[in-house]
Amino acid sequence: MAHFLVTGGCGFIGSHLADRLIGDGHRVTILDDMSTGRLENKPLLAKLVVGDVADPDAVHQAMQGVDGVFHLAAVASVQRSRELWAETHRTNLSGTVTVFEAARSARNGNPVPVVYASSAAVYGDNTATPLREDAATRPLSAYGVDKLGCELHANVAWAIHGVPTTGFRFFNVYGPRQDPSSPYSGVISIFARRVAQGEDVTIFGDGEQVRDFVFVGDVVRFLVKAMERQSQGAEVFNLCTGRPTSLLMLLEVLQELCASRVRRLHQPARAGDIRVSIGDPARLRATFGEGCRFGLLQGLSATLTGE
Ligand code: NAD
Ligand code: UD2
């Protein structure tokens, strides 16, 4: 049995991870400021420390004696980073540096490994399809720039401080517990709820923008595998399926699954929005021996039933 810190563990992805770790018999401490996290997401057996990931004291305390850290706390929204630039920067970049710094000496003065969330947003307006990890990073949003900053600081964490890290560039993650009520939430959670309730959906732009949607169950599996694998360096992987889905296709599938037709309201594309975002999962597969298992139909069905 090991002891892990999960930052952002009351959020969407973090809480699924915490469930899995507890289910595997591990001890879990969660550090979360509850800004978008929810108490009902917390596994009963996990210990919750309410605190800010950019506060060195809170992070240092929460991390004492752990065997590894999963760092998922962030303001996980491109749109939000546009509205609250400096504030999101503090959490998304300073918070990560704070985690790396505390990880230098978390276990009896020695470094512990950190597995952390980066994002496909680091590729920005790079239109290569599919995007390989060595593709040029040209983030368009403060969110994407901060996630790229996390990866650069991960190099420092390893080269200067001996903290091993694995960063995953999550593409568009979806699944149960993603908050459908927030306008900043992922598009699948918003559309799934609205289609199920027969309500209009808003499409920013023409709906032909394309995403690589990844089911949360796959994300959790790779996070755990990365911790087990014990990176010796500062590695970065796409966490993606390699399969393209346009928003219009997504809406079609959801309408089929819900046996419901809804109206599409179009608004101008969001500033900084990416047209096409498809990842190449080759490095992920080569390193971990498998790719994502969930197809869109299976993942959407699970999302709609909340299981
Ligand atoms: P989420 O909003 O559900 O979870 C983030 C959690 O972090 C929340 O519980 C929130 O309360 C907490 N948090 C926010 N600011 C904090 C702070 N200053 N101190 C402590 N806790 C704080 O989002 P999510 O979708 O579960 O995202 C998890 C991670 O994955 C984030 O790093 C996000 O950037 C990254 N990511 C998500 C996606 C996606 O499609 N959902 C894609 C790429 C990357
Ligand atoms: C970005 C990142 C993703 C992740 C996520 C965190 C890219 C390519 N992806 O996702 O990796 O970090 O941010 O939030 O940068 N949309 C609508 N109607 C709605 C909601 C969304 O049309 O009601 C559109 C939106 O304009 C975008 C697409 O749907 O074109 C997907 O939006 P999103 O907010 O789910 O995620 P995205 O791609 O900005």
XYZ file of C-alpha atoms and ligand atoms in Angstrom:
390
model
C 0.000 0.000 0.000
C 1.305 3.440 -0.909
C 0.237 6.950 0.100
C -0.539 9.437 -2.680
C -1.398 13.117 -2.749
C -3.998 14.027 -5.382
C -4.248 17.775 -5.934
C -7.632 18.705 -7.382
C -8.952 15.359 -6.122
C -12.500 16.659 -5.597
C -12.729 17.655 -9.260
C -13.870 15.672 -12.259
C -10.724 13.722 -13.227
C -9.083 13.842 -9.785
C -12.042 12.217 -8.045
C -12.155 9.317 -10.515
C -8.439 8.848 -9.894
C -8.891 8.997 -6.122
C -11.627 6.338 -6.363
C -9.312 4.064 -8.310
C -6.391 4.549 -5.888
C -8.574 3.821 -2.864
C -10.027 0.808 -4.675
C -6.467 -0.449 -5.218
C -5.895 -0.262 -1.458
C -3.795 2.914 -1.340
C -3.992 5.788 1.101
C -5.074 9.061 -0.507
C -4.765 12.664 0.637
C -6.547 15.291 -1.455
C -5.532 18.940 -1.603
C -8.314 21.016 -3.137
C -9.540 24.590 -2.674
C -13.073 23.461 -3.640
C -13.373 26.204 -6.280
C -14.871 23.741 -8.778
C -14.394 20.584 -6.719
C -17.298 19.013 -4.867
C -17.431 17.310 -1.533
C -19.677 14.569 -2.887
C -16.877 13.603 -5.321
C -14.499 12.786 -2.478
C -14.130 9.080 -1.744
C -15.120 8.415 1.875
C -11.717 6.997 2.723
C -9.699 9.882 1.269
C -8.426 12.597 3.578
C -9.296 16.106 2.386
C -7.066 19.111 3.016
C -8.826 22.277 1.868
C -6.106 24.582 0.633
C -4.565 26.419 -2.274
C -2.079 24.608 -4.477
C -0.117 27.852 -4.885
C 0.320 28.174 -1.100
C 3.725 26.616 -0.271
C 2.808 25.849 3.359
C -0.420 24.075 2.456
C 1.299 22.034 -0.258
C 4.297 21.199 1.892
C 2.076 19.973 4.718
C -0.241 17.937 2.511
C 2.738 16.257 0.865
C 4.650 15.101 3.915
C 5.442 11.397 3.790
C 3.678 10.608 0.515
C 5.125 8.174 -2.002
C 4.004 10.155 -5.029
C 1.896 13.081 -6.200
C -0.802 13.305 -8.840
C -1.093 16.996 -9.637
C -4.450 17.776 -11.237
C -5.478 21.015 -9.521
C -5.928 23.814 -12.047
C -8.455 26.254 -13.376
C -9.294 23.849 -16.176
C -10.803 26.258 -18.662
C -9.401 28.111 -21.665
C -12.257 30.596 -21.434
C -11.661 31.268 -17.753
C -7.964 31.948 -18.403
C -9.043 34.654 -20.797
C -11.289 36.349 -18.248
C -9.041 35.948 -15.185
C -5.549 35.970 -16.668
C -3.384 36.684 -13.629
C -5.548 34.688 -11.239
C -5.568 31.538 -13.371
C -1.836 31.944 -14.017
C -1.225 31.813 -10.275
C -2.995 28.474 -9.923
C -2.025 26.939 -13.236
C 1.677 27.776 -13.281
C 2.747 28.936 -9.797
C 0.677 26.113 -8.299
C 2.614 23.566 -10.349
C 5.994 25.053 -9.433
C 4.892 24.961 -5.785
C 4.060 21.257 -6.139
C 7.376 20.462 -7.850
C 9.281 22.386 -5.209
C 7.590 20.578 -2.307
C 8.168 17.238 -4.088
C 11.928 17.813 -3.817
C 11.943 16.740 -0.200
C 8.551 15.173 0.532
C 9.720 11.746 1.710
C 12.327 11.931 4.462
C 13.991 14.826 2.666
C 14.059 12.939 -0.649
C 12.207 13.624 -3.927
C 8.937 11.887 -4.808
C 7.590 11.393 -8.354
C 4.946 13.733 -9.760
C 2.426 12.774 -12.442
C 0.694 15.913 -13.680
C -1.897 17.209 -16.141
C -0.739 19.207 -19.110
C -3.065 19.849 -22.037
C -3.488 19.654 -25.795
C -3.821 23.426 -25.516
C 0.017 23.614 -25.606
C -0.132 22.945 -29.370
C -2.280 26.026 -29.948
C -2.672 26.891 -33.622
C -0.391 24.116 -34.839
C -2.593 22.465 -37.484
C -0.532 19.284 -37.903
C -2.841 16.264 -37.798
C -2.322 14.182 -35.815
C -0.164 16.120 -33.362
C 2.942 14.287 -32.165
C 4.657 15.261 -28.960
C 7.541 16.809 -30.912
C 5.212 19.098 -32.892
C 5.797 22.823 -32.382
C 4.026 24.241 -29.331
C 2.247 27.498 -30.130
C -0.364 28.001 -27.401
C -2.960 30.676 -28.089
C -4.476 30.958 -24.620
C -3.095 31.852 -21.200
C -4.220 28.383 -20.151
C -2.126 26.732 -22.867
C 0.897 28.922 -22.135
C 0.719 28.033 -18.444
C 0.442 24.305 -19.214
C 3.506 24.589 -21.443
C 5.217 26.421 -18.579
C 4.442 23.428 -16.331
C 6.256 21.149 -18.774
C 9.272 23.477 -18.883
C 9.410 23.636 -15.093
C 9.177 19.838 -15.038
C 12.509 19.831 -16.905
C 13.945 22.007 -14.130
C 12.404 19.755 -11.481
C 14.291 16.789 -12.910
C 17.538 18.334 -14.144
C 18.208 20.584 -11.162
C 16.254 19.012 -8.301
C 16.006 15.321 -9.166
C 12.189 15.226 -9.115
C 10.976 12.683 -11.705
C 7.821 13.712 -13.562
C 5.367 12.420 -16.129
C 3.185 15.003 -17.856
C 0.144 14.054 -19.894
C -1.199 16.348 -22.559
C -4.842 15.466 -22.025
C -6.949 16.104 -25.090
C -10.662 16.718 -24.448
C -11.580 14.558 -21.474
C -15.220 13.676 -20.744
C -17.248 11.357 -18.554
C -19.542 11.218 -15.518
C -19.114 13.974 -12.882
C -17.959 16.617 -15.345
C -20.034 19.582 -14.248
C -22.738 20.287 -16.871
C -23.979 23.416 -15.109
C -20.825 25.475 -15.622
C -20.424 27.379 -18.899
C -16.680 26.723 -18.501
C -17.121 22.982 -18.491
C -16.234 20.593 -21.312
C -18.567 20.642 -24.290
C -19.681 17.005 -23.895
C -20.979 17.524 -20.373
C -22.944 20.589 -21.514
C -24.352 19.011 -24.683
C -25.140 15.660 -23.015
C -27.295 17.271 -20.384
C -29.048 19.647 -22.770
C -29.813 16.962 -25.366
C -31.057 14.581 -22.653
C -33.401 17.330 -21.432
C -34.438 18.364 -24.948
C -32.943 21.875 -24.608
C -31.255 24.018 -27.306
C -27.474 23.851 -27.587
C -25.146 26.740 -28.381
C -22.396 26.138 -30.901
C -19.556 28.623 -30.989
C -18.598 28.886 -34.677
C -19.865 26.579 -37.412
C -19.621 23.338 -35.430
C -17.024 21.889 -37.820
C -14.252 22.262 -35.225
C -12.758 18.879 -34.447
C -11.635 17.393 -31.146
C -10.048 14.184 -29.861
C -12.386 13.168 -27.040
C -10.920 10.909 -24.337
C -13.021 9.065 -21.774
C -12.049 9.670 -18.148
C -11.652 5.925 -17.448
C -8.790 5.814 -19.948
C -7.189 8.899 -18.386
C -7.218 7.354 -14.922
C -5.658 4.129 -16.210
C -2.690 5.973 -17.725
C -2.192 8.188 -14.677
C -1.868 5.088 -12.507
C 0.372 3.309 -15.012
C 2.666 6.332 -15.127
C 3.094 6.320 -11.354
C 3.797 2.566 -11.406
C 6.318 2.960 -14.193
C 8.457 5.422 -12.189
C 9.787 7.805 -14.842
C 13.464 8.686 -14.621
C 13.298 12.105 -16.202
C 10.745 14.701 -17.303
C 8.589 12.893 -19.814
C 5.554 14.158 -21.688
C 2.891 12.109 -23.493
C -0.232 12.885 -25.474
C -3.249 11.316 -23.806
C -5.543 10.975 -26.786
C -7.321 8.482 -29.020
C -6.184 9.792 -32.410
C -9.835 9.785 -33.523
C -11.469 13.002 -34.807
C -15.016 14.078 -33.880
C -16.561 17.361 -34.999
C -19.041 19.122 -32.734
C -21.792 18.481 -35.287
C -20.965 14.749 -35.299
C -20.935 14.735 -31.509
C -24.361 16.331 -31.441
C -25.707 13.769 -33.916
C -24.482 10.850 -31.796
C -25.898 12.352 -28.599
C -29.256 12.941 -30.259
C -29.310 9.319 -31.456
C -28.435 8.002 -27.998
C -31.065 10.169 -26.301
C -33.660 9.731 -29.046
C -34.142 13.485 -28.959
C -33.703 16.350 -31.457
C -32.624 19.783 -30.249
C -32.165 23.202 -31.851
C -28.659 24.489 -32.597
C -28.020 28.134 -31.816
C -24.838 29.460 -33.405
C -22.687 32.165 -31.853
C -19.342 33.548 -33.050
C -16.334 31.302 -32.428
C -14.621 31.925 -29.097
C -11.411 33.966 -29.203
C -8.390 31.664 -29.056
C -10.486 28.632 -29.987
C -8.658 25.853 -31.832
C -10.063 24.550 -35.122
C -8.638 21.035 -35.168
C -7.083 19.178 -32.252
C -6.190 15.524 -32.843
C -3.363 13.795 -31.037
C -1.064 10.985 -32.112
C -1.146 8.284 -29.419
C 1.904 6.394 -30.811
C 4.274 7.327 -27.967
C 1.618 6.550 -25.366
C 1.046 3.102 -26.885
C 4.732 2.342 -27.314
C 5.553 3.270 -23.720
C 2.555 1.858 -21.867
C 1.821 -1.073 -24.178
C -1.747 -0.006 -24.970
C -3.889 2.873 -26.125
C -7.288 4.193 -25.054
C -9.945 1.497 -24.764
C -13.179 3.476 -24.755
C -14.836 4.436 -28.025
C -17.067 7.512 -28.234
C -20.341 5.542 -28.181
C -19.359 3.590 -25.098
C -18.005 6.668 -23.340
C -21.042 8.802 -24.160
C -23.404 6.075 -22.952
C -21.514 5.904 -19.667
C -21.618 9.696 -19.407
C -25.368 9.806 -19.999
C -26.085 7.123 -17.410
C -23.559 8.623 -14.965
C -21.664 5.359 -14.538
P -11.954 20.237 -12.437
O -12.227 21.705 -12.429
O -13.096 19.313 -12.276
O -10.856 19.870 -11.362
C -9.864 20.758 -10.930
C -9.812 20.689 -9.411
O -8.773 21.571 -8.962
C -11.106 21.147 -8.746
O -11.474 20.223 -7.747
C -10.750 22.506 -8.140
O -11.514 22.813 -6.994
C -9.265 22.328 -7.862
N -8.537 23.594 -7.821
C -8.627 24.630 -8.674
N -7.809 25.628 -8.286
C -7.173 25.188 -7.161
C -6.214 25.763 -6.282
N -5.738 27.006 -6.490
N -5.799 25.040 -5.225
C -6.280 23.793 -4.990
N -7.197 23.203 -5.780
C -7.641 23.899 -6.855
O -11.177 19.950 -13.822
P -10.709 18.586 -14.485
O -11.326 18.531 -15.825
O -10.877 17.461 -13.543
O -9.158 18.891 -14.707
C -8.133 18.232 -13.985
C -6.799 18.580 -14.631
O -6.751 18.125 -15.974
C -6.500 20.083 -14.698
O -5.122 20.283 -14.478
C -6.850 20.440 -16.121
O -6.170 21.597 -16.566
C -6.397 19.196 -16.832
N -7.019 18.992 -18.134
C -8.357 18.723 -18.205
C -8.904 18.496 -19.468
C -10.361 18.202 -19.655
O -10.767 18.052 -20.809
N -11.163 18.089 -18.594
C -8.101 18.522 -20.603
C -6.757 18.847 -20.469
C -6.218 19.046 -19.229
C -9.319 22.960 -24.138
C -8.151 22.023 -24.450
C -8.312 20.729 -23.692
C -8.518 20.989 -22.207
C -9.719 21.905 -22.013
C -9.897 22.271 -20.548
C -7.575 22.527 -26.767
C -7.628 22.063 -28.157
N -8.151 21.710 -25.879
O -10.442 22.375 -24.635
O -7.164 19.930 -23.874
O -7.362 21.531 -21.640
O -9.500 23.129 -22.749
O -11.126 22.921 -20.435
O -7.053 23.575 -26.463
N -18.267 24.699 -27.411
C -19.491 24.994 -27.976
N -20.578 25.112 -27.160
C -20.496 24.960 -25.806
C -19.232 24.660 -25.233
C -18.135 24.536 -26.070
O -19.591 25.157 -29.199
O -21.529 25.075 -25.125
C -17.110 24.530 -28.307
C -15.901 25.360 -27.946
O -15.975 26.658 -28.494
C -14.793 24.506 -28.569
C -15.300 23.063 -28.390
O -16.696 23.182 -28.167
O -14.675 24.776 -29.942
C -14.685 22.354 -27.212
O -14.738 23.242 -26.087
P -14.328 22.817 -24.604
O -14.523 24.011 -23.740
O -14.980 21.545 -24.255
O -12.804 22.468 -24.690
P -11.537 23.089 -25.504
O -11.447 22.419 -26.821
O -11.521 24.561 -25.401
